[in-house]
JSON list of C-alpha atoms in Angstrom, two decimals:
[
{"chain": "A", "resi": 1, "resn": "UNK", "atom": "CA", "xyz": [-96.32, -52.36, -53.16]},
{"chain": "A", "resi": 2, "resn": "UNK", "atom": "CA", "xyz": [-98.38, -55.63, -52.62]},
{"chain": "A", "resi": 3, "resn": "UNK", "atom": "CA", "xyz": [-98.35, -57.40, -48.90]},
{"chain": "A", "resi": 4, "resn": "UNK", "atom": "CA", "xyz": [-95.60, -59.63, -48.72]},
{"chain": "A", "resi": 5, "resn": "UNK", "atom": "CA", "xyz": [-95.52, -62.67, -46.28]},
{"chain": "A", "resi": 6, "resn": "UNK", "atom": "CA", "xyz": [-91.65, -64.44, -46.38]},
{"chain": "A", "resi": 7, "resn": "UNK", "atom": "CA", "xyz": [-92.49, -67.82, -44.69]},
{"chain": "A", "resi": 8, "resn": "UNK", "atom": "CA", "xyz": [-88.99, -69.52, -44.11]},
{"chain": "A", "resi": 9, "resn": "UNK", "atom": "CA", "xyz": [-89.14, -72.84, -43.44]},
{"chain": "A", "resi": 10, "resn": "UNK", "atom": "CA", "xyz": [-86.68, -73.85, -40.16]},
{"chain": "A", "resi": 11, "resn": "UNK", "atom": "CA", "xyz": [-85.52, -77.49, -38.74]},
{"chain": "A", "resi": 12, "resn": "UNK", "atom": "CA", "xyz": [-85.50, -76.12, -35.18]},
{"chain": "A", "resi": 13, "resn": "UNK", "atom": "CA", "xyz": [-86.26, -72.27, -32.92]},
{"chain": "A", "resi": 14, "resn": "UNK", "atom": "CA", "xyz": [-82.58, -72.11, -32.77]},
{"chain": "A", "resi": 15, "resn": "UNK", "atom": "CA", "xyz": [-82.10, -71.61, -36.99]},
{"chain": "A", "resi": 16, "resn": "UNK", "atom": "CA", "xyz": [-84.56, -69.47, -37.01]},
{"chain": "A", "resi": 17, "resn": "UNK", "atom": "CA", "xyz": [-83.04, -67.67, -34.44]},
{"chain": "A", "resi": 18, "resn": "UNK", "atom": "CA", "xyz": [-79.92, -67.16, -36.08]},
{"chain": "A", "resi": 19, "resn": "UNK", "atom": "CA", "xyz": [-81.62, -66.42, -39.69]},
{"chain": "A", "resi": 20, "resn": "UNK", "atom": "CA", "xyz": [-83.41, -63.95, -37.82]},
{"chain": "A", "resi": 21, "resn": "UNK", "atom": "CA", "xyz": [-80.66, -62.01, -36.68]},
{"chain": "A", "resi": 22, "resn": "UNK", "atom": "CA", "xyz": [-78.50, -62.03, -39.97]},
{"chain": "A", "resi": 23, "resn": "UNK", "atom": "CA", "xyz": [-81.67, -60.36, -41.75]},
{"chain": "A", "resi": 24, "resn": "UNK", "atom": "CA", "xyz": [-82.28, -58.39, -38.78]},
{"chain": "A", "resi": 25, "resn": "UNK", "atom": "CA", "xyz": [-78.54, -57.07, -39.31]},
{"chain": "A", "resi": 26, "resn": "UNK", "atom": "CA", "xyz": [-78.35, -56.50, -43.01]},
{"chain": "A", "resi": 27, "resn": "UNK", "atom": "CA", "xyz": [-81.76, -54.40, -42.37]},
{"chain": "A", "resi": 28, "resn": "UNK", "atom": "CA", "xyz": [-80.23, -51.77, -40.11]},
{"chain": "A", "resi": 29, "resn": "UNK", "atom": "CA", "xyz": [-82.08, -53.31, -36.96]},
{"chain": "A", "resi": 30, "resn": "UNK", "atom": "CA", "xyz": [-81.64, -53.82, -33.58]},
{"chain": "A", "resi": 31, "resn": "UNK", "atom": "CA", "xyz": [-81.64, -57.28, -32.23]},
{"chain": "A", "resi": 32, "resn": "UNK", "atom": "CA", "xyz": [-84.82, -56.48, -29.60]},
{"chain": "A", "resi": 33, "resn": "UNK", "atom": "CA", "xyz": [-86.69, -54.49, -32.57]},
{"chain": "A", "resi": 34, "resn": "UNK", "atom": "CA", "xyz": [-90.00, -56.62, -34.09]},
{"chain": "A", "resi": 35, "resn": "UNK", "atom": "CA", "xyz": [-91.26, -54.29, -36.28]},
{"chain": "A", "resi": 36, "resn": "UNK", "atom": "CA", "xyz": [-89.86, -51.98, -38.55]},
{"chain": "A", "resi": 37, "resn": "UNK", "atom": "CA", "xyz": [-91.32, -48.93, -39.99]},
{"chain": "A", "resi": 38, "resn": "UNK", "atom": "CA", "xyz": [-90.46, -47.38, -43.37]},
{"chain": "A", "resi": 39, "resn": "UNK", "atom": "CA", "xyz": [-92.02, -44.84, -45.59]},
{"chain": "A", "resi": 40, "resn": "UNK", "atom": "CA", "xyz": [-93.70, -47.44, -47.74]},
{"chain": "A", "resi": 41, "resn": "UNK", "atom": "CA", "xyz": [-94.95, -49.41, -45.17]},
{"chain": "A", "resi": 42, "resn": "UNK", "atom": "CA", "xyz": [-94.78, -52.10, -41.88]},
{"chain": "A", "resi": 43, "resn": "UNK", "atom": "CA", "xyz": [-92.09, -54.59, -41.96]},
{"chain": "A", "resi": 44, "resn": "UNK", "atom": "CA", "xyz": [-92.71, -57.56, -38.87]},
{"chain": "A", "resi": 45, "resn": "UNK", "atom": "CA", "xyz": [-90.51, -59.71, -37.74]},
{"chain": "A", "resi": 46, "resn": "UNK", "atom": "CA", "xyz": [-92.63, -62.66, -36.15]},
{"chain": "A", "resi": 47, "resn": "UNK", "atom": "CA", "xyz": [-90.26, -63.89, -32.82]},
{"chain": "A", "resi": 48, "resn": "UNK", "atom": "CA", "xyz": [-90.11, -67.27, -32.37]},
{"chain": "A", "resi": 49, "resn": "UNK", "atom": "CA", "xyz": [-91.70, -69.97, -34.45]},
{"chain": "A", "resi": 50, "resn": "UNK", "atom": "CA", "xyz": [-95.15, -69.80, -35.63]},
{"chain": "A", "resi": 51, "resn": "UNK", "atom": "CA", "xyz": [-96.39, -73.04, -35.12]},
{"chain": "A", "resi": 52, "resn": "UNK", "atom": "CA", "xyz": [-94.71, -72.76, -31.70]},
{"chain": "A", "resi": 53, "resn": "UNK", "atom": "CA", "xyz": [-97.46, -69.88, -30.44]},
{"chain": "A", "resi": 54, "resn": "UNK", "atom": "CA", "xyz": [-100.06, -70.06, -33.55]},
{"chain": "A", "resi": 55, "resn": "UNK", "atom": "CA", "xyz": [-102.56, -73.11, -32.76]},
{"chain": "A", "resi": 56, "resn": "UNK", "atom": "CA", "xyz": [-105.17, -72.26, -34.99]},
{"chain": "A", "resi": 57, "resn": "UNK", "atom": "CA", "xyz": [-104.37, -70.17, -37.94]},
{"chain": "A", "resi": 58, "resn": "UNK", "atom": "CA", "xyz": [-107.13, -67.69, -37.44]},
{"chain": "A", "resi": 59, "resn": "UNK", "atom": "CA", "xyz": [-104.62, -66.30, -35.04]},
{"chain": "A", "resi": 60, "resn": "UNK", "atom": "CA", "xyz": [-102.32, -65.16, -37.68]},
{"chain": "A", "resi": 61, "resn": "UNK", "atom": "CA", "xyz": [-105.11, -62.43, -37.98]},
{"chain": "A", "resi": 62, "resn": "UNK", "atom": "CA", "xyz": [-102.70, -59.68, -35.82]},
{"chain": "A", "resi": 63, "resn": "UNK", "atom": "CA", "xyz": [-100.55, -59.49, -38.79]},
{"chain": "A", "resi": 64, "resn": "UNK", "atom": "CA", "xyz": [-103.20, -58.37, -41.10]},
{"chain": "A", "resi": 65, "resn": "UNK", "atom": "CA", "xyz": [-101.88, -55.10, -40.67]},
{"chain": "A", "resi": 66, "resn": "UNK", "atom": "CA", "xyz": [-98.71, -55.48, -41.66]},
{"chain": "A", "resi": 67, "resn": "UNK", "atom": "CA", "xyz": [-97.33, -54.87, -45.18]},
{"chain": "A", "resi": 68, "resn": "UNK", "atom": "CA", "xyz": [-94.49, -57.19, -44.93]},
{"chain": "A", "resi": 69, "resn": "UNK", "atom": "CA", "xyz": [-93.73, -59.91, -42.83]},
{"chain": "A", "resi": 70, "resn": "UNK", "atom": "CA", "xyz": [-91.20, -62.74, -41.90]},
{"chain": "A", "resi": 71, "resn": "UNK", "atom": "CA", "xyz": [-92.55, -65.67, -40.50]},
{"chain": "A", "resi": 72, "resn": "UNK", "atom": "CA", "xyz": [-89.85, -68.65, -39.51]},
{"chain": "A", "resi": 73, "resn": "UNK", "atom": "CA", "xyz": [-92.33, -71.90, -39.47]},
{"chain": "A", "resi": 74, "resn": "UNK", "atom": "CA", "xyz": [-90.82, -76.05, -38.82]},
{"chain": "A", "resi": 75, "resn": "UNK", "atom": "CA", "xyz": [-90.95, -77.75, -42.18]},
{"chain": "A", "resi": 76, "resn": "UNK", "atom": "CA", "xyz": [-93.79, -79.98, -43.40]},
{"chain": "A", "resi": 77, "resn": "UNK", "atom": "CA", "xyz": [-91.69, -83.35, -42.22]},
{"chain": "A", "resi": 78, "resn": "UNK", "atom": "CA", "xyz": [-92.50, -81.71, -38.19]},
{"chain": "A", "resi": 79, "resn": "UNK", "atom": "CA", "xyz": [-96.05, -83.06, -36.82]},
{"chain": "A", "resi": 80, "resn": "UNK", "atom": "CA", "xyz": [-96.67, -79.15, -35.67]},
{"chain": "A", "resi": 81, "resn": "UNK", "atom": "CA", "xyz": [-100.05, -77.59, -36.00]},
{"chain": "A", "resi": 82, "resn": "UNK", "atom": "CA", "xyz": [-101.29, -75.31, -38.06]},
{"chain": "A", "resi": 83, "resn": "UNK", "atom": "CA", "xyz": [-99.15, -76.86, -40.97]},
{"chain": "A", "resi": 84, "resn": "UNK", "atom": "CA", "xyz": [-97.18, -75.15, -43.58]},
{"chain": "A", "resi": 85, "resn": "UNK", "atom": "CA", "xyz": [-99.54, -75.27, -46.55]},
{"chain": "A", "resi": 86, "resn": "UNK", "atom": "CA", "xyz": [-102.51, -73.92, -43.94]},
{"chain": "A", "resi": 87, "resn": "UNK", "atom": "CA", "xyz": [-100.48, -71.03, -43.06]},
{"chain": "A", "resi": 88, "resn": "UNK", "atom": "CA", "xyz": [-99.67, -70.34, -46.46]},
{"chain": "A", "resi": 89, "resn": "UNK", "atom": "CA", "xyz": [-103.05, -70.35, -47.27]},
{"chain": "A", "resi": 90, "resn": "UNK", "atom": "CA", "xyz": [-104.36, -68.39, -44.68]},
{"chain": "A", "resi": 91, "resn": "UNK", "atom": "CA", "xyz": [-101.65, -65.51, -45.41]},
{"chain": "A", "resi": 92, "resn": "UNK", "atom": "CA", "xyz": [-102.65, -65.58, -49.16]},
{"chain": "A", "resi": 93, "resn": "UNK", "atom": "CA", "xyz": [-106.64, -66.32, -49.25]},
{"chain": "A", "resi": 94, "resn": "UNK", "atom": "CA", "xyz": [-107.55, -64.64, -45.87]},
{"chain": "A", "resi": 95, "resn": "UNK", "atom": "CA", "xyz": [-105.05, -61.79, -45.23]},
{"chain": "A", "resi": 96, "resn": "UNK", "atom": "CA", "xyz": [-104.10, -60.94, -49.01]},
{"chain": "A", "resi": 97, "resn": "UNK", "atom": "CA", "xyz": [-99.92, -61.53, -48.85]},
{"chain": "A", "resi": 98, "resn": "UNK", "atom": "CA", "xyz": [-98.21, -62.54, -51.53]},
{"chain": "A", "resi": 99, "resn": "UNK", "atom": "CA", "xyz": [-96.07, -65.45, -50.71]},
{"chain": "A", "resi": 100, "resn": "UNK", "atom": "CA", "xyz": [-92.49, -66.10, -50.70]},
{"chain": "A", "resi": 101, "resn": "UNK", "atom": "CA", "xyz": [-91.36, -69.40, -49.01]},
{"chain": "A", "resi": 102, "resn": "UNK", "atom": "CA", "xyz": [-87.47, -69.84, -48.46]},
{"chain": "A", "resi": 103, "resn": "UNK", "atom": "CA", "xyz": [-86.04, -73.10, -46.82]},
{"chain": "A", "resi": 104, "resn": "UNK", "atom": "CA", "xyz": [-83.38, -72.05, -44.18]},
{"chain": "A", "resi": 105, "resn": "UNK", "atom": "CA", "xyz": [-80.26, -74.48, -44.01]},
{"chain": "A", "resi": 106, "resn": "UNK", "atom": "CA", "xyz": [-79.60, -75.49, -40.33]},
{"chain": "A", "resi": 107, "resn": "UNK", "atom": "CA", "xyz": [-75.86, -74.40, -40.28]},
{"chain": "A", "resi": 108, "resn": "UNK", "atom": "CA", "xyz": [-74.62, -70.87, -40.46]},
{"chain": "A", "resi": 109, "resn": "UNK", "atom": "CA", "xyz": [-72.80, -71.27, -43.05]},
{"chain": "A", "resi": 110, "resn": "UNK", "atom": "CA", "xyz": [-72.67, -69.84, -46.66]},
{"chain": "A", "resi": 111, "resn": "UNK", "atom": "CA", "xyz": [-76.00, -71.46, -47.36]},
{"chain": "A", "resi": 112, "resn": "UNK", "atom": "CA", "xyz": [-77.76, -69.85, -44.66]},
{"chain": "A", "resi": 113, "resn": "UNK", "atom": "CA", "xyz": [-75.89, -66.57, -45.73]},
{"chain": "A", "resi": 114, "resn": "UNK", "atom": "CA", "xyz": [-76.93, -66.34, -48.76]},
{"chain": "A", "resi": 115, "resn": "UNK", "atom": "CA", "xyz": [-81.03, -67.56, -48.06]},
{"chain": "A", "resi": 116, "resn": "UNK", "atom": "CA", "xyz": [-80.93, -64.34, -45.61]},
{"chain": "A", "resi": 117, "resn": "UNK", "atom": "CA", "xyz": [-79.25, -61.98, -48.53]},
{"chain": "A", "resi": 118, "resn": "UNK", "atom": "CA", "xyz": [-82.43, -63.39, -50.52]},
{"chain": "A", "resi": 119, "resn": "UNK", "atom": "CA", "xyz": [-84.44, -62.53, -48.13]},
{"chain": "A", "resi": 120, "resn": "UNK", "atom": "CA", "xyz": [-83.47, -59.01, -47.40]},
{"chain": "A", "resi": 121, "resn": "UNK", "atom": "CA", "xyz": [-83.31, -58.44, -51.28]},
{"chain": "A", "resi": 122, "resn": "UNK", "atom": "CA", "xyz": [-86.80, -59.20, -51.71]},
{"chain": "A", "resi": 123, "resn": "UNK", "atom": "CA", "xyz": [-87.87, -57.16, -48.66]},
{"chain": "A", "resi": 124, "resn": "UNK", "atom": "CA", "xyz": [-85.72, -54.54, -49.67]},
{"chain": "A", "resi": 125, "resn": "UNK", "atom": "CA", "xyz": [-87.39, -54.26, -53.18]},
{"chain": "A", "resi": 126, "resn": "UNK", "atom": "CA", "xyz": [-91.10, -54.54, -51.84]},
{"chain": "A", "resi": 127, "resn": "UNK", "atom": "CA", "xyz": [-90.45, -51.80, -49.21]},
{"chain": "A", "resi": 128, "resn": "UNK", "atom": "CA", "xyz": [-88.44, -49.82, -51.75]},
{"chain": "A", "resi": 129, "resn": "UNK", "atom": "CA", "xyz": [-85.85, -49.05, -49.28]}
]
C-alpha cells in the first residue's frame, strides 16, 4: 500500500461538508469520527477546508502519519492561501502521498454521488478493506 492523499476540490465548506458525510457513510463511519483505523493502515478525514485552517503548507506536516487521507480544498478560481497546486505538491514531494484530485459538484445530486462512490472505491482498494 502506498500513502494516498484524495484532495477534492470544493466551491464552498458546505459541499465539502456534505461530500464528507456521503463517504463518511459508505465507509461504515460515524459522522463525529476523523480518523479511521484499519488493519492496513490510517485513514483521515481532514474537517473542514484546508485552506480554511492551513496558512502555510508546512502545516500539513500532522498528516505525515497518516496512510490515507481526504482533504476537501476551494478550487484554484478561490484567492485562498496555500493554493491547490502547493498543497499538492507538498503532499507528494514533502510527505510522500500519491495523489488523487477529484472535483466535487456543488449539488447533491447524482454527480456528487457518484464523485464520493469514486472516492470510497479508491480508498477502499488502497486500504484493502
Amino acid at each position: 500500500m502506498k500513502k494516498l492523499a484524495v484532495v477534492m476540490s470544493v466551491s464552498s465548506s458546505a459541499t465539502a461538508l456534505k461530500v464528507m458525510a456521503i463517504i463518511k457513510n459508505k465507509l461504515g463511519q460515524t459522522k463525529r469520527t476523523r480518523v479511521m483505523f484499519t488493519d492496513n493502515g490510517k485513514l483521515t478525514f481532514v474537517s473542514g477546508v484546508a485552506q480554511k485552517s492551513v496558512r502555510e503548507v508546512s502545516q500539513l506536516d500532522k498528516y505525515k502519519a497518516c496512510d490515507v487521507l481526504i482533504l476537501p480544498v476551494y478550487g484554484d478560481d478561490t484567492q485562498v492561501q496555500p493554493s491547490l497546486a502547493e498543497i499538492k505538491m507538498y503532499l507528494n514531494t514533502a510527505l510522500g502521498f500519491s495523489i488523487y484530485i477529484c472535483a466535487v459538484p456543488d449539488k447533491e445530486d447524482a454527480d456528487m454521488l457518484e464523485t464520493a462512490e469514486t472516492v470510497v472505491d479508491i480508498v477502499k482498494s488502497n486500504l484493502g478493506i
